[in-house]
Amino acid sequence: MGVLPVPAEVRAILLDIEGTTTPIAFVQETLFPYIKDNVKEYLRAHWEEEECQRDVGLLRKQAQEDSSLDGAVPIPLESGSGEEELERVIQAVVDNVHWQMSLDRKTTALKQLQGHMWRAAYATGHVKGEIFEDVVPAIRKWREAGMKIYIYSSGSVEAQKLLFGYSTEGDILELFDGHFDTKIGPKVESESYRRIAASIGCATNNILFLTDVPREANAAEEADTHVAVVIRPGNAGLTDDEKSYYSLISSFTELFLPSST
């Protein structure tokens, strides 16, 4: 793919995570299976804690909203204090979480519990965030050239900070000037990129967005943001039209910053 010159007006680089800084396999084969395999144990260990009860309360509310959906799993209220009753409620929460994850849902309730479980997993060393080896050296170089670096991912800001704070490269949070998640808006809507630019304090054409998803690249482009599509092992393939239309890179080292010469 060679060298991709970065337009002179670019002042900030906005990075996707999954398939861009981090292998898709890490999310699909490590993070999500960790939740499925450990949710019951986690609930048993933390059930009496206020945070866990808030998480369960949100999941219960979501379950009520989902009651008309096919296969939805209700979460009953605890009616007594017996062990058997507690196990019944915990199992309902586990079944609900598994059902939501099987549909790849992104509800706030599910993401909140996942975030708290991942926080515990990272802190105890059960999980380390995987980063492609070209990422950290490239970001350091960009920063030296005066670039601001931001993250924009569908994963919560908390989950982003855990991944980079407990990564295979150590704690690299210092490399980022800010984090955005879908609270700023969906990644496939152009308005989200305008909001990010406003939040950063620059024009949309002062931003270069790196992502592996053409729909996201298209939305950013509609907002007059510069884009490059990242080709990584395990990423979804691109159509011939997408390959010919978008600027493509397979490593962050392929970005050439005019200001760094």
PDB file of C-alpha atoms in Angstrom:
ATOM      1  CA  MET A   1       0.000   0.000   0.000  1.00  0.00           C
ATOM      2  CA  GLY A   2       3.032   2.291   0.357  1.00  0.00           C
ATOM      3  CA  VAL A   3       3.049   5.756   1.899  1.00  0.00           C
ATOM      4  CA  LEU A   4      -0.071   7.862   2.481  1.00  0.00           C
ATOM      5  CA  PRO A   5       0.647  11.605   2.820  1.00  0.00           C
ATOM      6  CA  VAL A   6      -1.419  13.289   5.528  1.00  0.00           C
ATOM      7  CA  PRO A   7      -3.059  16.522   4.290  1.00  0.00           C
ATOM      8  CA  ALA A   8      -1.318  19.633   5.618  1.00  0.00           C
ATOM      9  CA  GLU A   9      -4.462  20.950   7.345  1.00  0.00           C
ATOM     10  CA  VAL A  10      -4.769  17.855   9.568  1.00  0.00           C
ATOM     11  CA  ARG A  11      -4.140  18.675  13.240  1.00  0.00           C
ATOM     12  CA  ALA A  12      -5.714  15.648  14.916  1.00  0.00           C
ATOM     13  CA  ILE A  13      -5.837  11.919  14.251  1.00  0.00           C
ATOM     14  CA  LEU A  14      -8.985  10.088  15.366  1.00  0.00           C
ATOM     15  CA  LEU A  15      -8.589   6.331  15.858  1.00  0.00           C
ATOM     16  CA  ASP A  16     -11.065   3.494  15.868  1.00  0.00           C
ATOM     17  CA  ILE A  17     -10.028   0.559  18.099  1.00  0.00           C
ATOM     18  CA  GLU A  18     -11.366  -2.799  16.897  1.00  0.00           C
ATOM     19  CA  GLY A  19      -9.600  -3.750  13.660  1.00  0.00           C
ATOM     20  CA  THR A  20      -7.527  -0.547  13.720  1.00  0.00           C
ATOM     21  CA  THR A  21      -5.365  -0.323  16.861  1.00  0.00           C
ATOM     22  CA  THR A  22      -6.406  -3.729  18.148  1.00  0.00           C
ATOM     23  CA  PRO A  23      -7.070  -7.117  16.497  1.00  0.00           C
ATOM     24  CA  ILE A  24     -10.750  -7.913  16.018  1.00  0.00           C
ATOM     25  CA  ALA A  25      -9.888 -11.359  17.405  1.00  0.00           C
ATOM     26  CA  PHE A  26      -9.032  -9.804  20.794  1.00  0.00           C
ATOM     27  CA  VAL A  27     -12.553  -8.453  21.145  1.00  0.00           C
ATOM     28  CA  GLN A  28     -14.302 -11.497  19.681  1.00  0.00           C
ATOM     29  CA  GLU A  29     -12.113 -14.241  21.170  1.00  0.00           C
ATOM     30  CA  THR A  30     -10.972 -12.723  24.480  1.00  0.00           C
ATOM     31  CA  LEU A  31     -13.179  -9.889  25.762  1.00  0.00           C
ATOM     32  CA  PHE A  32     -16.643 -11.204  24.917  1.00  0.00           C
ATOM     33  CA  PRO A  33     -15.960 -14.848  25.846  1.00  0.00           C
ATOM     34  CA  TYR A  34     -14.596 -13.607  29.196  1.00  0.00           C
ATOM     35  CA  ILE A  35     -18.023 -12.105  29.957  1.00  0.00           C
ATOM     36  CA  LYS A  36     -19.916 -15.249  28.944  1.00  0.00           C
ATOM     37  CA  ASP A  37     -17.623 -17.558  30.899  1.00  0.00           C
ATOM     38  CA  ASN A  38     -17.421 -15.464  34.075  1.00  0.00           C
ATOM     39  CA  VAL A  39     -20.689 -13.552  34.478  1.00  0.00           C
ATOM     40  CA  LYS A  40     -22.222 -16.000  36.976  1.00  0.00           C
ATOM     41  CA  GLU A  41     -19.080 -16.092  39.126  1.00  0.00           C
ATOM     42  CA  TYR A  42     -18.826 -12.295  39.002  1.00  0.00           C
ATOM     43  CA  LEU A  43     -22.461 -11.809  40.063  1.00  0.00           C
ATOM     44  CA  ARG A  44     -22.097 -14.245  42.959  1.00  0.00           C
ATOM     45  CA  ALA A  45     -18.940 -12.487  44.174  1.00  0.00           C
ATOM     46  CA  HIS A  46     -20.272  -8.916  43.887  1.00  0.00           C
ATOM     47  CA  TRP A  47     -24.043  -9.346  44.354  1.00  0.00           C
ATOM     48  CA  GLU A  48     -24.275  -7.398  47.621  1.00  0.00           C
ATOM     49  CA  GLU A  49     -22.314  -4.436  46.278  1.00  0.00           C
ATOM     50  CA  GLU A  50     -24.172  -1.266  45.321  1.00  0.00           C
ATOM     51  CA  GLU A  51     -22.561  -1.092  41.862  1.00  0.00           C
ATOM     52  CA  CYS A  52     -23.583  -4.647  41.030  1.00  0.00           C
ATOM     53  CA  GLN A  53     -27.144  -3.999  42.205  1.00  0.00           C
ATOM     54  CA  ARG A  54     -27.308  -0.909  39.969  1.00  0.00           C
ATOM     55  CA  ASP A  55     -26.106  -3.026  37.049  1.00  0.00           C
ATOM     56  CA  VAL A  56     -28.745  -5.673  37.732  1.00  0.00           C
ATOM     57  CA  GLY A  57     -31.414  -2.981  38.102  1.00  0.00           C
ATOM     58  CA  LEU A  58     -30.544  -1.574  34.667  1.00  0.00           C
ATOM     59  CA  LEU A  59     -30.583  -5.057  33.131  1.00  0.00           C
ATOM     60  CA  ARG A  60     -33.976  -5.754  34.736  1.00  0.00           C
ATOM     61  CA  LYS A  61     -35.376  -2.492  33.319  1.00  0.00           C
ATOM     62  CA  GLN A  62     -33.984  -3.375  29.885  1.00  0.00           C
ATOM     63  CA  ALA A  63     -35.542  -6.853  30.149  1.00  0.00           C
ATOM     64  CA  GLN A  64     -38.938  -5.254  30.784  1.00  0.00           C
ATOM     65  CA  GLU A  65     -38.531  -3.096  27.673  1.00  0.00           C
ATOM     66  CA  ASP A  66     -37.510  -6.205  25.703  1.00  0.00           C
ATOM     67  CA  SER A  67     -40.430  -8.330  26.930  1.00  0.00           C
ATOM     68  CA  SER A  68     -42.132  -8.400  23.527  1.00  0.00           C
ATOM     69  CA  LEU A  69     -38.997  -9.573  21.686  1.00  0.00           C
ATOM     70  CA  ASP A  70     -38.609 -13.166  20.594  1.00  0.00           C
ATOM     71  CA  GLY A  71     -36.567 -15.160  23.113  1.00  0.00           C
ATOM     72  CA  ALA A  72     -36.360 -12.302  25.639  1.00  0.00           C
ATOM     73  CA  VAL A  73     -35.308 -13.355  29.132  1.00  0.00           C
ATOM     74  CA  PRO A  74     -37.114 -11.683  32.076  1.00  0.00           C
ATOM     75  CA  ILE A  75     -35.255 -10.964  35.326  1.00  0.00           C
ATOM     76  CA  PRO A  76     -37.505 -11.482  38.372  1.00  0.00           C
ATOM     77  CA  LEU A  77     -37.309  -9.427  41.547  1.00  0.00           C
ATOM     78  CA  GLU A  78     -35.976 -11.174  44.637  1.00  0.00           C
ATOM     79  CA  SER A  79     -38.993 -12.123  46.734  1.00  0.00           C
ATOM     80  CA  GLY A  80     -37.109 -13.707  49.614  1.00  0.00           C
ATOM     81  CA  SER A  81     -33.652 -14.217  51.020  1.00  0.00           C
ATOM     82  CA  GLY A  82     -33.073 -17.939  50.486  1.00  0.00           C
ATOM     83  CA  GLU A  83     -30.029 -19.250  48.614  1.00  0.00           C
ATOM     84  CA  GLU A  84     -32.251 -21.009  46.103  1.00  0.00           C
ATOM     85  CA  GLU A  85     -34.117 -17.774  45.361  1.00  0.00           C
ATOM     86  CA  LEU A  86     -30.856 -15.865  44.910  1.00  0.00           C
ATOM     87  CA  GLU A  87     -29.498 -18.494  42.531  1.00  0.00           C
ATOM     88  CA  ARG A  88     -32.716 -18.325  40.501  1.00  0.00           C
ATOM     89  CA  VAL A  89     -32.383 -14.545  40.048  1.00  0.00           C
ATOM     90  CA  ILE A  90     -28.655 -14.723  39.276  1.00  0.00           C
ATOM     91  CA  GLN A  91     -29.296 -17.418  36.677  1.00  0.00           C
ATOM     92  CA  ALA A  92     -31.954 -15.195  35.064  1.00  0.00           C
ATOM     93  CA  VAL A  93     -29.419 -12.342  34.835  1.00  0.00           C
ATOM     94  CA  VAL A  94     -26.842 -14.720  33.323  1.00  0.00           C
ATOM     95  CA  ASP A  95     -29.383 -15.991  30.776  1.00  0.00           C
ATOM     96  CA  ASN A  96     -30.393 -12.427  29.899  1.00  0.00           C
ATOM     97  CA  VAL A  97     -26.767 -11.364  29.372  1.00  0.00           C
ATOM     98  CA  HIS A  98     -26.101 -14.410  27.178  1.00  0.00           C
ATOM     99  CA  TRP A  99     -29.257 -13.701  25.150  1.00  0.00           C
ATOM    100  CA  GLN A 100     -28.330 -10.048  24.581  1.00  0.00           C
ATOM    101  CA  MET A 101     -24.779 -10.990  23.596  1.00  0.00           C
ATOM    102  CA  SER A 102     -26.009 -13.661  21.177  1.00  0.00           C
ATOM    103  CA  LEU A 103     -27.818 -10.856  19.314  1.00  0.00           C
ATOM    104  CA  ASP A 104     -24.755  -8.551  19.526  1.00  0.00           C
ATOM    105  CA  ARG A 105     -26.842  -5.919  21.282  1.00  0.00           C
ATOM    106  CA  LYS A 106     -25.257  -2.682  22.502  1.00  0.00           C
ATOM    107  CA  THR A 107     -27.687  -1.712  25.278  1.00  0.00           C
ATOM    108  CA  THR A 108     -26.410   0.616  27.974  1.00  0.00           C
ATOM    109  CA  ALA A 109     -27.342  -1.978  30.611  1.00  0.00           C
ATOM    110  CA  LEU A 110     -25.258  -4.702  28.973  1.00  0.00           C
ATOM    111  CA  LYS A 111     -22.304  -2.408  28.234  1.00  0.00           C
ATOM    112  CA  GLN A 112     -22.274  -1.158  31.826  1.00  0.00           C
ATOM    113  CA  LEU A 113     -22.041  -4.657  33.337  1.00  0.00           C
ATOM    114  CA  GLN A 114     -19.435  -5.681  30.749  1.00  0.00           C
ATOM    115  CA  GLY A 115     -17.373  -2.595  31.560  1.00  0.00           C
ATOM    116  CA  HIS A 116     -17.356  -3.387  35.272  1.00  0.00           C
ATOM    117  CA  MET A 117     -16.428  -7.018  34.622  1.00  0.00           C
ATOM    118  CA  TRP A 118     -13.597  -6.033  32.279  1.00  0.00           C
ATOM    119  CA  ARG A 119     -12.329  -3.508  34.844  1.00  0.00           C
ATOM    120  CA  ALA A 120     -11.962  -6.317  37.381  1.00  0.00           C
ATOM    121  CA  ALA A 121     -10.365  -8.627  34.766  1.00  0.00           C
ATOM    122  CA  TYR A 122      -7.785  -6.036  33.666  1.00  0.00           C
ATOM    123  CA  ALA A 123      -6.959  -5.016  37.237  1.00  0.00           C
ATOM    124  CA  THR A 124      -6.288  -8.626  38.278  1.00  0.00           C
ATOM    125  CA  GLY A 125      -4.220  -9.351  35.170  1.00  0.00           C
ATOM    126  CA  HIS A 126      -6.685 -11.875  33.724  1.00  0.00           C
ATOM    127  CA  VAL A 127      -6.912  -9.755  30.568  1.00  0.00           C
ATOM    128  CA  LYS A 128      -4.422  -7.466  28.783  1.00  0.00           C
ATOM    129  CA  GLY A 129      -5.430  -5.180  25.919  1.00  0.00           C
ATOM    130  CA  GLU A 130      -3.834  -6.248  22.641  1.00  0.00           C
ATOM    131  CA  ILE A 131      -2.272  -3.537  20.470  1.00  0.00           C
ATOM    132  CA  PHE A 132      -0.764  -3.980  16.992  1.00  0.00           C
ATOM    133  CA  GLU A 133       3.011  -3.518  17.261  1.00  0.00           C
ATOM    134  CA  ASP A 134       3.146  -0.561  14.848  1.00  0.00           C
ATOM    135  CA  VAL A 135       0.640   1.499  16.847  1.00  0.00           C
ATOM    136  CA  VAL A 136       2.617   2.882  19.799  1.00  0.00           C
ATOM    137  CA  PRO A 137       5.798   3.879  17.894  1.00  0.00           C
ATOM    138  CA  ALA A 138       3.686   5.602  15.220  1.00  0.00           C
ATOM    139  CA  ILE A 139       1.566   7.520  17.741  1.00  0.00           C
ATOM    140  CA  ARG A 140       4.687   8.702  19.577  1.00  0.00           C
ATOM    141  CA  LYS A 141       6.044   9.995  16.254  1.00  0.00           C
ATOM    142  CA  TRP A 142       2.753  11.745  15.422  1.00  0.00           C
ATOM    143  CA  ARG A 143       2.710  13.431  18.816  1.00  0.00           C
ATOM    144  CA  GLU A 144       6.300  14.608  18.371  1.00  0.00           C
ATOM    145  CA  ALA A 145       5.153  16.176  15.079  1.00  0.00           C
ATOM    146  CA  GLY A 146       2.483  18.115  17.013  1.00  0.00           C
ATOM    147  CA  MET A 147      -0.553  15.928  16.286  1.00  0.00           C
ATOM    148  CA  LYS A 148      -3.355  15.467  18.817  1.00  0.00           C
ATOM    149  CA  ILE A 149      -4.542  11.853  19.089  1.00  0.00           C
ATOM    150  CA  TYR A 150      -8.106  10.843  19.972  1.00  0.00           C
ATOM    151  CA  ILE A 151     -10.024   7.577  20.224  1.00  0.00           C
ATOM    152  CA  TYR A 152     -13.563   7.035  18.873  1.00  0.00           C
ATOM    153  CA  SER A 153     -15.033   3.601  19.518  1.00  0.00           C
ATOM    154  CA  SER A 154     -18.436   2.012  20.036  1.00  0.00           C
ATOM    155  CA  GLY A 155     -17.017   0.585  23.269  1.00  0.00           C
ATOM    156  CA  SER A 156     -17.541   2.839  26.288  1.00  0.00           C
ATOM    157  CA  VAL A 157     -14.883   5.389  27.232  1.00  0.00           C
ATOM    158  CA  GLU A 158     -14.287   3.341  30.392  1.00  0.00           C
ATOM    159  CA  ALA A 159     -13.686   0.172  28.333  1.00  0.00           C
ATOM    160  CA  GLN A 160     -11.325   2.122  26.029  1.00  0.00           C
ATOM    161  CA  LYS A 161      -9.282   3.392  28.966  1.00  0.00           C
ATOM    162  CA  LEU A 162      -9.035  -0.102  30.440  1.00  0.00           C
ATOM    163  CA  LEU A 163      -7.781  -1.555  27.150  1.00  0.00           C
ATOM    164  CA  PHE A 164      -5.052   1.089  26.780  1.00  0.00           C
ATOM    165  CA  GLY A 165      -4.324   1.373  30.498  1.00  0.00           C
ATOM    166  CA  TYR A 166      -3.685  -2.376  30.871  1.00  0.00           C
ATOM    167  CA  SER A 167      -2.279  -3.157  27.437  1.00  0.00           C
ATOM    168  CA  THR A 168       0.381  -5.513  26.122  1.00  0.00           C
ATOM    169  CA  GLU A 169       2.459  -2.310  25.737  1.00  0.00           C
ATOM    170  CA  GLY A 170       1.824  -1.250  29.351  1.00  0.00           C
ATOM    171  CA  ASP A 171      -0.169   1.834  30.350  1.00  0.00           C
ATOM    172  CA  ILE A 172      -0.285   3.976  27.194  1.00  0.00           C
ATOM    173  CA  LEU A 173      -3.165   6.308  28.145  1.00  0.00           C
ATOM    174  CA  GLU A 174      -0.755   9.263  28.125  1.00  0.00           C
ATOM    175  CA  LEU A 175      -0.606   8.974  24.320  1.00  0.00           C
ATOM    176  CA  PHE A 176      -4.239  10.076  23.898  1.00  0.00           C
ATOM    177  CA  ASP A 177      -5.683  13.559  24.171  1.00  0.00           C
ATOM    178  CA  GLY A 178      -9.267  12.374  24.580  1.00  0.00           C
ATOM    179  CA  HIS A 179     -11.791   9.586  24.136  1.00  0.00           C
ATOM    180  CA  PHE A 180     -15.207   9.443  22.451  1.00  0.00           C
ATOM    181  CA  ASP A 181     -17.857   6.711  22.433  1.00  0.00           C
ATOM    182  CA  THR A 182     -21.365   6.514  20.991  1.00  0.00           C
ATOM    183  CA  LYS A 183     -22.645   9.035  23.547  1.00  0.00           C
ATOM    184  CA  ILE A 184     -21.356  11.647  21.052  1.00  0.00           C
ATOM    185  CA  GLY A 185     -23.392   9.818  18.372  1.00  0.00           C
ATOM    186  CA  PRO A 186     -23.296   6.665  16.199  1.00  0.00           C
ATOM    187  CA  LYS A 187     -20.120   6.110  14.185  1.00  0.00           C
ATOM    188  CA  VAL A 188     -22.119   5.713  10.962  1.00  0.00           C
ATOM    189  CA  GLU A 189     -23.697   9.186  11.210  1.00  0.00           C
ATOM    190  CA  SER A 190     -21.844  12.223   9.854  1.00  0.00           C
ATOM    191  CA  GLU A 191     -23.171  14.502  12.607  1.00  0.00           C
ATOM    192  CA  SER A 192     -21.067  12.564  15.145  1.00  0.00           C
ATOM    193  CA  TYR A 193     -17.861  13.722  13.458  1.00  0.00           C
ATOM    194  CA  ARG A 194     -19.048  17.334  13.490  1.00  0.00           C
ATOM    195  CA  ARG A 195     -19.692  17.024  17.229  1.00  0.00           C
ATOM    196  CA  ILE A 196     -16.236  15.543  17.783  1.00  0.00           C
ATOM    197  CA  ALA A 197     -14.622  18.385  15.832  1.00  0.00           C
ATOM    198  CA  ALA A 198     -16.553  20.927  17.895  1.00  0.00           C
ATOM    199  CA  SER A 199     -15.524  19.161  21.109  1.00  0.00           C
ATOM    200  CA  ILE A 200     -11.859  19.128  20.052  1.00  0.00           C
ATOM    201  CA  GLY A 201     -12.080  22.757  18.956  1.00  0.00           C
ATOM    202  CA  CYS A 202     -11.210  22.398  15.284  1.00  0.00           C
ATOM    203  CA  ALA A 203     -12.811  22.092  11.855  1.00  0.00           C
ATOM    204  CA  THR A 204     -13.803  18.633  10.567  1.00  0.00           C
ATOM    205  CA  ASN A 205     -11.180  18.893   7.807  1.00  0.00           C
ATOM    206  CA  ASN A 206      -8.490  19.261  10.491  1.00  0.00           C
ATOM    207  CA  ILE A 207      -9.152  15.616  11.466  1.00  0.00           C
ATOM    208  CA  LEU A 208      -7.933  12.359   9.910  1.00  0.00           C
ATOM    209  CA  PHE A 209     -10.078   9.368  10.938  1.00  0.00           C
ATOM    210  CA  LEU A 210      -8.619   5.853  10.751  1.00  0.00           C
ATOM    211  CA  THR A 211     -11.142   2.986  10.728  1.00  0.00           C
ATOM    212  CA  ASP A 212     -11.573  -0.489   9.266  1.00  0.00           C
ATOM    213  CA  VAL A 213     -15.287   0.049   8.498  1.00  0.00           C
ATOM    214  CA  PRO A 214     -16.241   1.707   5.179  1.00  0.00           C
ATOM    215  CA  ARG A 215     -19.653   2.833   6.495  1.00  0.00           C
ATOM    216  CA  GLU A 216     -17.880   4.769   9.253  1.00  0.00           C
ATOM    217  CA  ALA A 217     -15.373   6.169   6.768  1.00  0.00           C
ATOM    218  CA  ASN A 218     -18.243   7.288   4.544  1.00  0.00           C
ATOM    219  CA  ALA A 219     -20.027   9.050   7.421  1.00  0.00           C
ATOM    220  CA  ALA A 220     -16.825  10.854   8.418  1.00  0.00           C
ATOM    221  CA  GLU A 221     -16.177  11.861   4.817  1.00  0.00           C
ATOM    222  CA  GLU A 222     -19.695  13.300   4.525  1.00  0.00           C
ATOM    223  CA  ALA A 223     -18.737  15.598   7.418  1.00  0.00           C
ATOM    224  CA  ASP A 224     -15.626  16.721   5.473  1.00  0.00           C
ATOM    225  CA  THR A 225     -13.295  14.700   7.693  1.00  0.00           C
ATOM    226  CA  HIS A 226     -10.249  13.076   6.055  1.00  0.00           C
ATOM    227  CA  VAL A 227     -10.324   9.262   6.234  1.00  0.00           C
ATOM    228  CA  ALA A 228      -8.150   6.226   5.631  1.00  0.00           C
ATOM    229  CA  VAL A 229      -9.355   2.644   5.831  1.00  0.00           C
ATOM    230  CA  VAL A 230      -7.096   0.287   7.785  1.00  0.00           C
ATOM    231  CA  ILE A 231      -6.451  -3.225   6.477  1.00  0.00           C
ATOM    232  CA  ARG A 232      -5.542  -5.607   9.303  1.00  0.00           C
ATOM    233  CA  PRO A 233      -5.440  -9.426   9.648  1.00  0.00           C
ATOM    234  CA  GLY A 234      -8.925 -10.675  10.494  1.00  0.00           C
ATOM    235  CA  ASN A 235     -10.756  -7.567   9.266  1.00  0.00           C
ATOM    236  CA  ALA A 236     -13.735  -7.883   6.949  1.00  0.00           C
ATOM    237  CA  GLY A 237     -12.787  -7.764   3.268  1.00  0.00           C
ATOM    238  CA  LEU A 238     -13.422  -4.706   1.124  1.00  0.00           C
ATOM    239  CA  THR A 239     -15.199  -4.636  -2.215  1.00  0.00           C
ATOM    240  CA  ASP A 240     -13.216  -3.678  -5.313  1.00  0.00           C
ATOM    241  CA  ASP A 241     -15.051  -0.340  -5.364  1.00  0.00           C
ATOM    242  CA  GLU A 242     -14.096   0.340  -1.740  1.00  0.00           C
ATOM    243  CA  LYS A 243     -10.472  -0.588  -2.417  1.00  0.00           C
ATOM    244  CA  SER A 244     -10.261   1.814  -5.334  1.00  0.00           C
ATOM    245  CA  TYR A 245     -12.187   4.629  -3.615  1.00  0.00           C
ATOM    246  CA  TYR A 246     -10.633   4.847  -0.140  1.00  0.00           C
ATOM    247  CA  SER A 247      -7.077   5.615   0.912  1.00  0.00           C
ATOM    248  CA  LEU A 248      -5.822   2.352   2.429  1.00  0.00           C
ATOM    249  CA  ILE A 249      -3.082   1.566   4.956  1.00  0.00           C
ATOM    250  CA  SER A 250      -2.033  -1.742   6.517  1.00  0.00           C
ATOM    251  CA  SER A 251       0.193  -0.159   9.186  1.00  0.00           C
ATOM    252  CA  PHE A 252       0.258   3.183  10.979  1.00  0.00           C
ATOM    253  CA  THR A 253       3.862   3.551   9.782  1.00  0.00           C
ATOM    254  CA  GLU A 254       2.511   4.151   6.261  1.00  0.00           C
ATOM    255  CA  LEU A 255       1.174   7.586   7.238  1.00  0.00           C
ATOM    256  CA  PHE A 256       3.536  10.358   6.165  1.00  0.00           C
ATOM    257  CA  LEU A 257       3.251  13.654   8.027  1.00  0.00           C
ATOM    258  CA  PRO A 258       4.652  16.574   6.014  1.00  0.00           C
ATOM    259  CA  SER A 259       5.277  18.471   9.254  1.00  0.00           C
ATOM    260  CA  SER A 260       7.542  15.689  10.544  1.00  0.00           C
ATOM    261  CA  THR A 261      10.255  16.314   7.924  1.00  0.00           C
TER     262      THR A 261
END
